[in-house]
Coordinates of C-alpha atoms in Angstrom, one line a residue:
M144 CA 69.5 -25.1 -218.4
T145 CA 69.6 -28.5 -216.8
D146 CA 67.4 -29.9 -214.1
I147 CA 69.5 -29.1 -211.1
I148 CA 67.0 -30.5 -208.6
D149 CA 67.1 -34.0 -210.2
D150 CA 70.9 -33.7 -210.3
L151 CA 71.2 -32.8 -206.6
T152 CA 68.8 -35.6 -205.7
W153 CA 70.8 -38.3 -207.6
R154 CA 73.9 -37.1 -206.0
G155 CA 72.4 -37.6 -202.5
L156 CA 72.7 -33.9 -201.7
L157 CA 69.1 -32.7 -201.5
A158 CA 67.9 -32.6 -197.9
Q159 CA 65.1 -30.0 -197.5
T160 CA 63.3 -27.4 -199.7
T161 CA 60.4 -25.1 -199.3
D162 CA 57.6 -25.7 -201.9
L163 CA 59.4 -28.1 -204.3
G164 CA 56.9 -27.6 -207.1
D165 CA 57.3 -23.8 -207.0
L166 CA 61.0 -24.0 -206.7
R167 CA 61.2 -26.3 -209.8
K168 CA 59.1 -23.9 -211.7
A169 CA 61.2 -20.9 -210.7
L170 CA 64.4 -22.7 -211.7
A171 CA 62.8 -23.8 -215.1
D172 CA 61.8 -20.2 -215.7
G173 CA 65.2 -18.9 -214.5
P174 CA 67.9 -17.8 -214.3
V175 CA 67.4 -17.7 -210.5
T176 CA 69.8 -15.7 -208.3
L177 CA 70.8 -17.7 -205.2
Y178 CA 73.2 -17.3 -202.4
C179 CA 75.1 -19.2 -199.7
G180 CA 77.0 -17.6 -196.8
F181 CA 80.5 -18.4 -195.6
D182 CA 81.5 -16.9 -192.2
P183 CA 85.2 -16.1 -191.8
T184 CA 85.9 -18.0 -188.6
A185 CA 89.5 -18.8 -189.8
G186 CA 91.8 -17.7 -192.5
S187 CA 90.8 -20.5 -194.9
L188 CA 87.9 -22.6 -196.0
H189 CA 88.2 -26.3 -195.3
V190 CA 86.8 -29.4 -197.0
G191 CA 83.6 -29.1 -195.0
H192 CA 82.8 -26.0 -197.0
L193 CA 83.2 -27.8 -200.3
T194 CA 79.6 -29.1 -200.4
Q195 CA 78.2 -25.5 -200.4
A196 CA 80.8 -24.0 -202.7
L197 CA 80.3 -26.7 -205.2
T198 CA 76.5 -26.5 -204.9
L199 CA 76.7 -22.9 -205.9
A200 CA 78.9 -23.9 -208.8
R201 CA 76.4 -26.6 -209.9
F202 CA 73.6 -24.0 -210.0
Q203 CA 75.8 -21.7 -212.0
R204 CA 76.6 -24.5 -214.5
A205 CA 72.9 -25.1 -214.7
G206 CA 72.3 -21.5 -215.9
H207 CA 71.7 -19.6 -212.6
R208 CA 73.5 -16.7 -210.9
P209 CA 75.2 -17.5 -207.6
I210 CA 76.2 -15.0 -204.8
A211 CA 79.0 -16.1 -202.5
L212 CA 78.3 -14.1 -199.4
V213 CA 81.4 -13.8 -197.1
G214 CA 80.2 -12.8 -193.6
G215 CA 82.4 -9.9 -192.7
G216 CA 79.5 -8.8 -190.4
T217 CA 78.1 -12.1 -189.1
G218 CA 81.7 -13.3 -188.7
M219 CA 82.1 -10.7 -185.9
I220 CA 79.7 -12.9 -183.9
G221 CA 79.7 -16.4 -185.3
D222 CA 76.9 -18.9 -185.7
P223 CA 76.2 -20.4 -182.3
K224 CA 77.7 -23.8 -181.6
P225 CA 75.5 -26.3 -179.9
N226 CA 77.8 -26.8 -176.9
A227 CA 79.9 -23.6 -176.2
E228 CA 80.1 -19.9 -176.7
R229 CA 82.4 -18.8 -179.5
S230 CA 85.5 -16.6 -178.8
L231 CA 85.2 -13.2 -180.6
N232 CA 88.1 -12.8 -183.1
P233 CA 89.9 -9.5 -183.6
V234 CA 88.4 -7.2 -186.2
E235 CA 91.6 -6.9 -188.2
A236 CA 91.9 -10.7 -188.4
I237 CA 88.3 -11.1 -189.6
Q238 CA 88.9 -8.5 -192.3
G239 CA 91.9 -10.4 -193.6
W240 CA 90.0 -13.7 -193.5
V241 CA 87.2 -12.1 -195.6
A242 CA 89.7 -11.3 -198.3
A243 CA 91.2 -14.8 -198.1
L244 CA 87.9 -16.6 -198.4
G245 CA 86.9 -14.4 -201.3
R246 CA 90.0 -15.5 -203.2
Q247 CA 89.4 -19.2 -202.4
L248 CA 85.8 -19.0 -203.6
S249 CA 87.0 -17.8 -207.0
A250 CA 88.3 -21.3 -207.7
F251 CA 84.8 -22.7 -207.8
L252 CA 82.7 -19.9 -209.4
R253 CA 83.0 -18.0 -212.6
F254 CA 83.1 -14.2 -211.9
T255 CA 83.2 -11.5 -214.5
P256 CA 86.8 -11.3 -215.9
E257 CA 88.3 -7.8 -215.6
G258 CA 87.6 -5.7 -218.6
E259 CA 84.7 -7.9 -219.8
A260 CA 81.0 -7.3 -219.8
Q261 CA 79.0 -9.0 -217.0
R262 CA 77.1 -12.1 -218.1
P263 CA 73.7 -13.0 -216.6
T264 CA 75.1 -16.0 -214.7
D265 CA 78.4 -14.4 -213.6
A266 CA 78.9 -14.9 -209.8
V267 CA 78.7 -12.1 -207.3
L268 CA 81.0 -11.8 -204.3
A269 CA 79.3 -10.0 -201.5
N270 CA 80.3 -9.0 -197.9
N271 CA 77.5 -8.6 -195.4
A272 CA 79.6 -6.0 -193.5
D273 CA 78.5 -3.6 -196.2
W274 CA 75.0 -3.5 -194.7
L275 CA 75.3 -4.9 -191.2
G276 CA 78.0 -2.4 -190.5
E277 CA 75.6 0.4 -191.3
L278 CA 72.7 -1.0 -189.2
T279 CA 72.2 0.9 -186.0
A280 CA 71.1 -0.7 -182.7
I281 CA 67.8 1.1 -183.0
G282 CA 67.4 0.0 -186.6
L283 CA 68.1 -3.6 -185.8
M284 CA 65.6 -3.7 -182.9
R285 CA 62.9 -1.6 -184.5
D286 CA 63.0 -2.7 -188.1
V287 CA 64.2 -6.3 -187.8
G288 CA 63.8 -7.5 -184.2
K289 CA 60.1 -6.6 -184.1
H290 CA 59.4 -9.4 -186.6
F291 CA 60.9 -12.2 -184.4
S292 CA 59.1 -14.1 -181.7
V293 CA 61.2 -14.8 -178.7
N294 CA 59.1 -17.9 -178.1
Q295 CA 60.2 -19.3 -181.5
M296 CA 63.8 -18.3 -181.0
L297 CA 63.9 -20.1 -177.6
A298 CA 62.5 -23.2 -179.3
R299 CA 65.4 -23.5 -181.7
D300 CA 67.5 -26.6 -181.2
T301 CA 70.8 -24.8 -180.7
V302 CA 69.3 -22.4 -178.2
K303 CA 67.6 -25.1 -176.2
S304 CA 70.7 -27.2 -176.0
R305 CA 72.7 -24.2 -174.8
L306 CA 70.1 -23.1 -172.3
D307 CA 70.1 -26.6 -170.9
G308 CA 73.9 -26.5 -170.5
V309 CA 76.4 -23.7 -170.5
G310 CA 73.9 -20.9 -171.4
M311 CA 74.1 -18.4 -174.3
S312 CA 75.0 -14.7 -174.6
Y313 CA 72.5 -12.2 -176.0
T314 CA 75.1 -11.7 -178.8
E315 CA 74.8 -15.3 -180.1
F316 CA 71.1 -15.5 -179.4
S317 CA 70.7 -12.6 -181.8
Y318 CA 72.7 -14.2 -184.6
V319 CA 69.6 -15.4 -186.4
L320 CA 68.4 -11.8 -186.8
L321 CA 71.6 -10.9 -188.7
Q322 CA 71.6 -13.9 -191.0
S323 CA 67.9 -13.4 -191.7
Y324 CA 68.5 -9.8 -192.6
D325 CA 71.2 -10.8 -195.1
Y326 CA 68.5 -12.6 -197.1
V327 CA 66.4 -9.5 -197.1
E328 CA 69.3 -7.3 -198.3
L329 CA 70.3 -9.7 -201.1
Y330 CA 66.6 -10.1 -202.1
R331 CA 66.4 -6.3 -202.4
R332 CA 69.8 -5.6 -204.0
Y333 CA 70.1 -8.5 -206.4
G334 CA 66.6 -10.1 -206.7
C335 CA 68.0 -13.1 -204.8
T336 CA 65.2 -15.7 -204.3
L337 CA 67.0 -18.8 -203.1
Q338 CA 69.3 -19.5 -200.2
T339 CA 71.2 -22.7 -199.9
G340 CA 73.1 -24.2 -197.0
G341 CA 73.7 -27.3 -195.0
S342 CA 70.7 -29.0 -193.4
D343 CA 71.9 -27.7 -190.0
Q344 CA 71.1 -24.2 -191.3
W345 CA 67.5 -24.9 -192.1
G346 CA 66.2 -22.8 -189.1
N347 CA 68.3 -19.8 -190.0
I348 CA 67.4 -20.0 -193.7
T349 CA 63.6 -20.3 -193.1
A350 CA 63.8 -17.4 -190.6
G351 CA 65.2 -15.3 -193.5
L352 CA 62.3 -16.4 -195.7
D353 CA 59.8 -15.3 -193.1
L354 CA 61.6 -12.0 -192.6
I355 CA 61.4 -11.2 -196.4
R356 CA 57.6 -11.9 -196.3
R357 CA 57.2 -9.6 -193.3
M358 CA 59.5 -6.7 -194.5
D359 CA 58.6 -6.9 -198.2
A360 CA 55.0 -8.1 -198.1
N361 CA 54.4 -7.5 -201.8
E362 CA 57.5 -9.6 -202.8
P363 CA 58.5 -7.5 -205.8
H364 CA 61.0 -10.2 -207.0
G365 CA 58.6 -13.1 -206.5
P366 CA 58.5 -15.7 -203.7
A367 CA 61.8 -16.6 -202.0
H368 CA 62.9 -20.2 -201.5
A369 CA 65.2 -22.4 -199.3
L370 CA 67.2 -25.5 -200.2
T371 CA 69.6 -27.4 -197.9
T372 CA 72.0 -30.2 -198.6
N373 CA 72.7 -33.3 -196.5
L374 CA 75.7 -33.2 -194.1
L375 CA 78.4 -35.7 -195.0
T376 CA 79.3 -38.4 -192.6
K377 CA 82.0 -41.1 -192.7
A378 CA 81.3 -44.9 -192.6
D379 CA 83.7 -45.4 -189.7
G380 CA 81.9 -42.8 -187.5
T381 CA 84.6 -40.2 -187.5
K382 CA 84.0 -36.6 -188.5
F383 CA 84.2 -35.8 -192.2
G384 CA 87.1 -33.4 -193.0
K385 CA 89.2 -34.4 -190.1
T386 CA 92.4 -36.5 -190.1
E387 CA 94.8 -37.5 -187.3
S388 CA 96.7 -34.3 -188.1
G389 CA 93.6 -32.1 -187.9
T390 CA 91.3 -30.2 -190.2
V391 CA 91.9 -30.5 -194.0
W392 CA 92.1 -26.8 -195.2
L393 CA 92.0 -25.4 -198.7
D394 CA 94.9 -23.1 -198.0
P395 CA 98.2 -24.8 -199.1
E396 CA 100.0 -23.3 -196.2
L397 CA 97.7 -25.0 -193.8
T398 CA 97.2 -28.3 -195.6
S399 CA 99.7 -29.1 -198.4
P400 CA 98.4 -30.1 -201.8
Y401 CA 100.0 -33.5 -201.2
A402 CA 98.1 -34.0 -197.9
F403 CA 95.0 -32.7 -199.6
Y404 CA 95.4 -35.2 -202.4
Q405 CA 96.0 -38.0 -199.9
F406 CA 92.9 -37.2 -197.9
W407 CA 90.7 -38.0 -200.9
F408 CA 92.9 -40.9 -202.2
N409 CA 92.7 -42.6 -198.8
S410 CA 88.8 -42.4 -198.8
D411 CA 87.2 -45.5 -197.5
D412 CA 85.6 -47.7 -200.2
R413 CA 82.4 -47.4 -198.3
D414 CA 82.5 -43.6 -198.6
V415 CA 84.1 -42.9 -202.0
S416 CA 80.8 -43.3 -204.0
R417 CA 79.1 -40.7 -201.9
Y418 CA 82.1 -38.4 -202.2
L419 CA 82.2 -38.7 -206.0
R420 CA 78.5 -37.8 -206.2
A421 CA 78.8 -34.9 -203.8
F422 CA 82.1 -33.4 -205.0
S423 CA 82.8 -34.4 -208.6
F424 CA 81.6 -32.6 -211.7
R425 CA 81.8 -35.9 -213.7
S426 CA 78.7 -37.1 -215.5
R427 CA 76.4 -39.7 -214.0
E428 CA 77.7 -42.3 -216.5
E429 CA 81.3 -41.6 -215.5
I430 CA 80.6 -41.8 -211.8
E431 CA 78.6 -45.0 -212.1
E432 CA 81.5 -46.5 -214.1
L433 CA 84.0 -45.6 -211.4
E434 CA 81.6 -47.1 -208.8
R435 CA 81.5 -50.3 -210.8
Q436 CA 85.3 -50.4 -211.0
T437 CA 85.6 -49.9 -207.3
A438 CA 83.2 -52.7 -206.6
E439 CA 85.0 -55.1 -208.9
R440 CA 88.6 -54.1 -208.2
P441 CA 88.8 -52.1 -205.0
A442 CA 92.5 -52.4 -204.7
A443 CA 93.0 -50.4 -207.9
R444 CA 91.4 -47.4 -206.1
A445 CA 90.2 -46.0 -209.4
A446 CA 87.4 -43.9 -207.8
Q447 CA 89.7 -42.5 -205.1
R448 CA 92.4 -41.6 -207.7
A449 CA 89.9 -39.9 -209.9
L450 CA 88.3 -37.9 -207.0
A451 CA 91.7 -36.9 -205.6
E452 CA 93.0 -35.7 -209.0
E453 CA 89.8 -33.7 -209.8
L454 CA 89.6 -31.9 -206.5
T455 CA 93.3 -31.2 -206.2
T456 CA 93.3 -29.7 -209.6
L457 CA 90.2 -27.7 -208.8
V458 CA 91.5 -26.3 -205.5
H459 CA 95.3 -26.1 -206.2
G460 CA 95.6 -26.1 -209.9
D461 CA 96.8 -28.5 -212.6
Q462 CA 100.5 -28.0 -212.0
E463 CA 100.3 -28.7 -208.2
C464 CA 98.3 -31.8 -209.0
R465 CA 100.9 -33.1 -211.4
N466 CA 103.6 -32.4 -208.7
V467 CA 101.7 -34.4 -206.2
I468 CA 101.1 -37.3 -208.5
A469 CA 104.8 -37.3 -209.5
A470 CA 105.8 -37.3 -205.8
S471 CA 103.3 -40.2 -205.0
R472 CA 104.8 -42.3 -207.8
A473 CA 108.4 -41.5 -207.0
L474 CA 108.1 -42.3 -203.3
F475 CA 107.2 -45.9 -204.4
G476 CA 110.0 -46.2 -206.9
Q477 CA 108.1 -45.2 -210.0
G478 CA 109.9 -42.0 -210.7
E479 CA 113.0 -39.9 -210.0
L480 CA 113.0 -38.5 -206.5
A481 CA 115.7 -35.9 -207.4
E482 CA 113.4 -34.4 -210.0
L483 CA 110.6 -33.7 -207.5
N484 CA 109.7 -30.2 -206.5
P485 CA 111.4 -29.7 -203.1
A486 CA 108.3 -28.2 -201.5
T487 CA 106.1 -31.1 -202.7
L488 CA 108.7 -33.7 -201.5
G489 CA 109.0 -32.1 -198.1
A490 CA 105.1 -32.0 -197.8
A491 CA 105.0 -35.7 -198.8
L492 CA 107.5 -36.7 -196.2
A493 CA 105.7 -34.8 -193.6
E494 CA 102.7 -37.1 -194.2
V495 CA 104.5 -40.4 -193.6
P496 CA 106.5 -41.7 -190.6
H497 CA 109.5 -39.4 -190.4
A498 CA 112.1 -38.0 -188.1
E499 CA 113.5 -34.5 -188.1
L500 CA 117.2 -34.4 -187.3
A501 CA 120.1 -32.0 -187.3
G502 CA 122.5 -32.2 -190.2
P503 CA 125.0 -32.5 -191.9
A504 CA 124.8 -36.0 -193.5
A505 CA 128.2 -37.0 -191.9
G506 CA 126.7 -36.6 -188.5
L507 CA 123.7 -38.8 -189.1
P508 CA 123.3 -42.3 -187.8
S509 CA 123.6 -45.4 -190.0
V510 CA 120.8 -46.3 -192.4
V511 CA 119.8 -49.1 -190.0
D512 CA 119.5 -46.5 -187.2
L513 CA 117.5 -44.2 -189.5
L514 CA 115.0 -47.0 -190.4
A515 CA 114.4 -47.5 -186.7
E516 CA 114.3 -43.7 -186.0
T517 CA 111.4 -43.2 -188.5
G518 CA 109.4 -46.1 -187.0
L519 CA 109.4 -48.1 -190.2
V520 CA 110.7 -51.0 -188.1
P521 CA 110.3 -51.5 -184.4
S522 CA 114.0 -51.9 -183.6
R523 CA 117.6 -51.8 -184.9
S524 CA 117.6 -55.6 -185.0
A525 CA 114.5 -55.5 -187.2
A526 CA 116.2 -52.9 -189.4
R527 CA 119.2 -55.1 -189.8
R528 CA 117.0 -58.0 -190.8
A529 CA 115.2 -55.9 -193.4
V530 CA 118.6 -55.0 -195.0
Q531 CA 119.8 -58.6 -194.9
E532 CA 116.5 -59.8 -196.5
G533 CA 116.8 -57.2 -199.3
G534 CA 113.7 -55.2 -198.2
A535 CA 115.3 -51.8 -197.2
Y536 CA 115.7 -48.9 -199.5
L537 CA 117.3 -45.5 -199.4
N538 CA 116.1 -43.0 -202.0
N539 CA 114.6 -46.0 -203.9
A540 CA 118.0 -47.8 -204.0
K541 CA 118.3 -51.1 -202.2
V542 CA 120.5 -51.0 -199.2
A543 CA 122.8 -54.1 -199.2
D544 CA 125.2 -53.2 -196.3
I545 CA 124.0 -53.2 -192.7
E546 CA 126.8 -50.7 -192.0
A547 CA 125.7 -48.3 -194.7
R548 CA 125.8 -44.6 -193.9
V549 CA 124.4 -41.5 -195.5
T550 CA 126.5 -39.1 -197.6
D551 CA 125.9 -35.5 -198.7
E552 CA 125.2 -36.9 -202.2
D553 CA 122.3 -38.9 -200.8
L554 CA 120.5 -35.8 -199.5
L555 CA 117.6 -34.7 -201.8
H556 CA 117.6 -31.0 -202.2
G557 CA 120.2 -30.9 -199.4
R558 CA 117.8 -32.0 -196.6
Y559 CA 115.6 -34.9 -197.4
L560 CA 116.0 -38.7 -197.4
V561 CA 113.4 -41.2 -198.4
L562 CA 113.4 -44.6 -196.7
R563 CA 111.3 -47.6 -197.6
R564 CA 110.7 -51.0 -196.1
G565 CA 109.3 -53.4 -198.7
K566 CA 107.0 -52.1 -201.4
R567 CA 104.6 -50.0 -199.5
N568 CA 106.1 -48.7 -196.2
I569 CA 107.5 -45.2 -196.7
G570 CA 109.4 -43.1 -194.2
G571 CA 111.5 -40.0 -194.3
I572 CA 114.3 -38.0 -192.8
I573 CA 114.0 -34.2 -192.8
L574 CA 117.2 -32.3 -191.8
R575 CA 116.6 -29.1 -189.8

């Protein structure tokens, strides 16, 4: 056992708890069974889910038993947004997303290996469709709804903001009943006495605590607790987990491992310390050393590199991380481009200024034209100057002739070209 509360506090994660003294005692007397819910609103988790997935993992490493609850039932409705009604997704899609999220969560938590005996801290993967799907309308209203005050429900921030604006359906208004009942079921089935979530979920979580006390007044598994984590923000005011190209997903088909790595590597110096504390499993001493290095030599990006490598390995595996690092080095002339994995190279070029053209090589414009096509230079005349000044490269080889053209031999894996202006400006050509 380690003091998980102190660890979460140092990492800047701890936002709210119910009785902190009682929670500390319960954790010290552990192991405690805890859960966090993940609604399948898409076919993949994104980096915004990492705080909660890794919080469960921290509790497991501290000697407790996590339950990863995938909301096959609550996902049919969706947690109300503050400004608009959610669109209801097809049932078949939600069922597929439930399976996908379950697979992704296995990257963060230790489940019981097939053929082995279950250990006390092995994680549990649960789906609330198992009990919400069996709950009748009469059962929901008679056994659950009677414990909720409409006055309190109307006072919730999300409800008030919606009623003052576009309004809210009865379906979304009732979401809190379903999430609260999840806690009751997990309390009864697994002796789960702690729910975690983002600080924006505090109202839903404490409603679940109240429902346990009302439905199981004798509390056979002891008192239940709540703990929330701070929501991450970015120093520049933009939303965490978003880039110019959109959401950063954990699914490699939606966000390539290369783009995932670059998201963390490009972290602002003002943010990287908070990201390390929130997402890294490194020790306090290791993180503080990386923070010192960043303060003294920010251009070396030691903290960003460490964070990117750790999270890419965790989410995508060691081999994919090595592929990404090799691609990053090769793009800047520190490795052989021809030896790169073609999928990784293609993903890397998709993240830099590039142009997609029809092949073959013989039909492509000159290298000068390609430099301008990618946007590495503002015009053909600027491209010619770059060549004449020795600052233009094709596949890491300096281009000396302003009339140079591409040949089939230049094509990497038959369809890629890497262009560079100077030391740091990378562009690419992808043949369709």
